[in-house]
Amino acid sequence: MIVALMGYMGSGKSTIGKNLATILNHNFLDLDDYISNEENSSIPDLFKNKGEIYFRKKETYYLNKILNSKDNIVLALGGGTPCYGNNIDLLLNESSVRLLYLKLSLPNLVERLFKEKDSRPLISHLNTLEDLTEFIGKHLFERTQYYNQASCIINTDYKSEKDIVEDILMALI
């Protein structure tokens, strides 16, 4: 089984995914890290040197490779992964995949991401809370139609990592 976690950047996909993988005795994969390793380049460098179209094609290629592996995996998707190409269909139509959306509200995403924006190339240029709120709000508006197709939506607002993992475990039963 593959448990795929999707949601906006900063929603906790990697943190929760690692904890969940340990409990389920699954391998943990962060799709962005996997792409970086396979391409021998950081994601920001791939965008800068080869462009977003190249990155999105590789993202779909490696997602397919992972989905065909038949290993037990907890997979943290990139925030945009389900929104490009036919990735959402790949995830929804693969019988071995349980797709979950880690949903964090806009105010909580902004609060979390403002603290770590310097380490996130997509938002590092946004210097005010207002600019960040507008940027994330626009992205969420565009991406929610994809995120809401998950088999289960896990609201993560004001929950501990332990509580979120427990919610996911209950959803997987």
Tab-separated table of C-alpha atoms in Angstrom:
chain	number	residue	atom	x	y	z
A	1	MET	CA	0.000	0.000	0.000
A	2	ILE	CA	1.069	3.556	-0.700
A	3	VAL	CA	-0.228	6.260	1.600
A	4	ALA	CA	0.175	9.504	-0.339
A	5	LEU	CA	-0.026	12.764	1.588
A	6	MET	CA	-0.875	15.928	-0.280
A	7	GLY	CA	-1.379	19.493	0.822
A	8	TYR	CA	0.139	22.919	0.537
A	9	MET	CA	3.793	23.497	1.429
A	10	GLY	CA	4.159	23.745	5.172
A	11	SER	CA	1.133	21.545	5.865
A	12	GLY	CA	3.312	18.894	7.504
A	13	LYS	CA	3.444	16.227	4.799
A	14	SER	CA	7.073	15.254	5.439
A	15	THR	CA	6.972	15.536	9.225
A	16	ILE	CA	3.723	13.586	9.539
A	17	GLY	CA	4.787	11.183	6.788
A	18	LYS	CA	7.960	10.155	8.610
A	19	ASN	CA	6.039	9.486	11.829
A	20	LEU	CA	3.324	7.588	9.987
A	21	ALA	CA	5.852	5.471	8.070
A	22	THR	CA	7.520	4.432	11.316
A	23	ILE	CA	4.213	3.345	12.851
A	24	LEU	CA	3.071	1.502	9.702
A	25	ASN	CA	6.527	-0.008	9.131
A	26	HIS	CA	6.542	1.484	5.614
A	27	ASN	CA	9.333	3.224	3.759
A	28	PHE	CA	9.084	7.015	3.720
A	29	LEU	CA	9.649	8.988	0.527
A	30	ASP	CA	9.475	12.720	0.020
A	31	LEU	CA	8.838	13.146	-3.713
A	32	ASP	CA	10.870	16.361	-3.951
A	33	ASP	CA	13.845	14.721	-2.201
A	34	TYR	CA	13.504	11.688	-4.455
A	35	ILE	CA	13.545	13.891	-7.571
A	36	SER	CA	16.553	15.828	-6.245
A	37	ASN	CA	18.473	12.595	-5.670
A	38	GLU	CA	17.547	11.088	-9.035
A	39	GLU	CA	18.337	14.297	-10.929
A	40	ASN	CA	21.438	15.107	-8.867
A	41	SER	CA	20.143	18.647	-8.381
A	42	SER	CA	18.111	20.637	-5.897
A	43	ILE	CA	14.539	21.530	-6.835
A	44	PRO	CA	15.323	25.276	-6.973
A	45	ASP	CA	18.273	24.556	-9.279
A	46	LEU	CA	16.124	22.355	-11.516
A	47	PHE	CA	13.584	25.183	-11.841
A	48	LYS	CA	16.336	27.731	-12.456
A	49	ASN	CA	18.456	25.722	-14.890
A	50	LYS	CA	15.943	23.535	-16.724
A	51	GLY	CA	12.607	25.270	-16.119
A	52	GLU	CA	9.289	24.341	-14.566
A	53	ILE	CA	8.094	22.331	-17.578
A	54	TYR	CA	11.138	20.056	-17.315
A	55	PHE	CA	10.573	19.696	-13.566
A	56	ARG	CA	6.863	18.872	-13.941
A	57	LYS	CA	7.615	16.202	-16.570
A	58	LYS	CA	10.206	14.621	-14.286
A	59	GLU	CA	7.824	14.874	-11.341
A	60	THR	CA	5.230	12.826	-13.246
A	61	TYR	CA	7.890	10.356	-14.411
A	62	TYR	CA	9.181	9.719	-10.886
A	63	LEU	CA	5.678	9.623	-9.399
A	64	ASN	CA	4.828	6.876	-11.895
A	65	LYS	CA	8.007	5.025	-11.014
A	66	ILE	CA	7.144	5.132	-7.302
A	67	LEU	CA	3.509	4.113	-7.860
A	68	ASN	CA	4.677	1.108	-9.898
A	69	SER	CA	7.180	-0.037	-7.269
A	70	LYS	CA	4.599	-2.016	-5.274
A	71	ASP	CA	6.516	-1.261	-2.061
A	72	ASN	CA	4.768	-0.188	1.128
A	73	ILE	CA	5.419	3.543	1.161
A	74	VAL	CA	4.289	6.699	2.862
A	75	LEU	CA	4.778	9.309	0.151
A	76	ALA	CA	4.903	13.052	0.812
A	77	LEU	CA	3.945	14.746	-2.446
A	78	GLY	CA	5.121	18.181	-3.466
A	79	GLY	CA	2.512	20.873	-2.872
A	80	GLY	CA	1.884	21.239	-6.595
A	81	THR	CA	2.239	17.599	-7.600
A	82	PRO	CA	-1.491	16.777	-7.835
A	83	CYS	CA	-2.183	19.940	-9.840
A	84	TYR	CA	-0.025	19.248	-12.896
A	85	GLY	CA	-0.190	16.849	-15.782
A	86	ASN	CA	-2.291	13.809	-15.035
A	87	ASN	CA	-0.815	13.314	-11.561
A	88	ILE	CA	-4.130	13.493	-9.695
A	89	ASP	CA	-5.540	10.795	-11.994
A	90	LEU	CA	-2.461	8.616	-11.503
A	91	LEU	CA	-2.949	8.851	-7.741
A	92	LEU	CA	-6.722	8.336	-7.779
A	93	ASN	CA	-6.722	5.449	-10.249
A	94	GLU	CA	-3.990	3.350	-8.640
A	95	SER	CA	-5.763	0.792	-6.441
A	96	SER	CA	-2.824	0.471	-4.049
A	97	VAL	CA	-2.838	4.210	-3.211
A	98	ARG	CA	-4.696	5.882	-0.353
A	99	LEU	CA	-4.618	9.625	-1.038
A	100	LEU	CA	-5.003	11.943	1.936
A	101	TYR	CA	-5.123	15.725	2.082
A	102	LEU	CA	-3.476	17.392	5.077
A	103	LYS	CA	-5.573	20.547	5.284
A	104	LEU	CA	-4.181	23.518	7.173
A	105	SER	CA	-6.079	26.818	7.136
A	106	LEU	CA	-4.734	29.897	5.376
A	107	PRO	CA	-3.950	31.822	8.593
A	108	ASN	CA	-2.046	28.858	10.019
A	109	LEU	CA	-0.156	28.258	6.763
A	110	VAL	CA	0.844	31.934	6.641
A	111	GLU	CA	1.973	31.893	10.279
A	112	ARG	CA	4.008	28.719	9.789
A	113	LEU	CA	5.523	29.655	6.423
A	114	PHE	CA	6.429	33.235	7.327
A	115	LYS	CA	8.830	31.843	9.939
A	116	GLU	CA	10.530	29.576	7.401
A	117	LYS	CA	10.144	31.571	4.189
A	118	ASP	CA	13.893	32.083	3.747
A	119	SER	CA	14.320	28.324	3.289
A	120	ARG	CA	11.471	28.115	0.753
A	121	PRO	CA	12.503	29.506	-2.654
A	122	LEU	CA	8.933	29.881	-3.894
A	123	ILE	CA	8.086	32.409	-1.163
A	124	SER	CA	11.475	33.780	-0.059
A	125	HIS	CA	10.890	37.028	-1.972
A	126	LEU	CA	7.674	37.823	-0.067
A	127	ASN	CA	8.562	40.223	2.739
A	128	THR	CA	5.238	41.004	4.421
A	129	LEU	CA	2.491	38.918	5.969
A	130	GLU	CA	0.043	40.575	3.577
A	131	ASP	CA	2.053	39.564	0.496
A	132	LEU	CA	2.451	36.008	1.785
A	133	THR	CA	-1.262	35.757	2.629
A	134	GLU	CA	-2.220	36.912	-0.865
A	135	PHE	CA	0.240	34.500	-2.512
A	136	ILE	CA	-0.833	31.457	-0.497
A	137	GLY	CA	-4.517	32.379	-0.754
A	138	LYS	CA	-4.286	32.488	-4.556
A	139	HIS	CA	-2.461	29.145	-4.670
A	140	LEU	CA	-4.953	27.496	-2.321
A	141	PHE	CA	-7.831	28.760	-4.442
A	142	GLU	CA	-6.236	27.194	-7.527
A	143	ARG	CA	-5.224	23.935	-5.845
A	144	THR	CA	-8.191	23.160	-3.605
A	145	GLN	CA	-10.104	21.481	-6.445
A	146	TYR	CA	-7.279	18.941	-6.665
A	147	TYR	CA	-6.670	18.566	-2.937
A	148	ASN	CA	-10.364	17.961	-2.255
A	149	GLN	CA	-10.335	14.857	-4.475
A	150	ALA	CA	-8.445	12.959	-1.771
A	151	SER	CA	-10.148	9.905	-0.322
A	152	CYS	CA	-9.823	11.541	3.078
A	153	ILE	CA	-9.315	15.109	4.253
A	154	ILE	CA	-7.445	15.459	7.536
A	155	ASN	CA	-7.906	18.860	9.176
A	156	THR	CA	-4.618	19.621	10.903
A	157	ASP	CA	-5.386	23.015	12.454
A	158	TYR	CA	-4.297	23.198	16.089
A	159	LYS	CA	-3.532	19.478	16.276
A	160	SER	CA	-0.362	17.845	17.507
A	161	GLU	CA	1.658	15.578	15.243
A	162	LYS	CA	0.485	12.637	17.331
A	163	ASP	CA	-3.183	13.573	16.898
A	164	ILE	CA	-2.778	14.026	13.140
A	165	VAL	CA	-1.103	10.625	12.803
A	166	GLU	CA	-3.906	9.062	14.858
A	167	ASP	CA	-6.502	10.698	12.596
A	168	ILE	CA	-4.729	9.250	9.557
A	169	LEU	CA	-4.512	5.783	11.113
A	170	MET	CA	-8.251	5.882	11.818
A	171	ALA	CA	-8.920	6.948	8.219
A	172	LEU	CA	-6.877	4.019	6.901
A	173	ILE	CA	-8.950	1.422	8.745
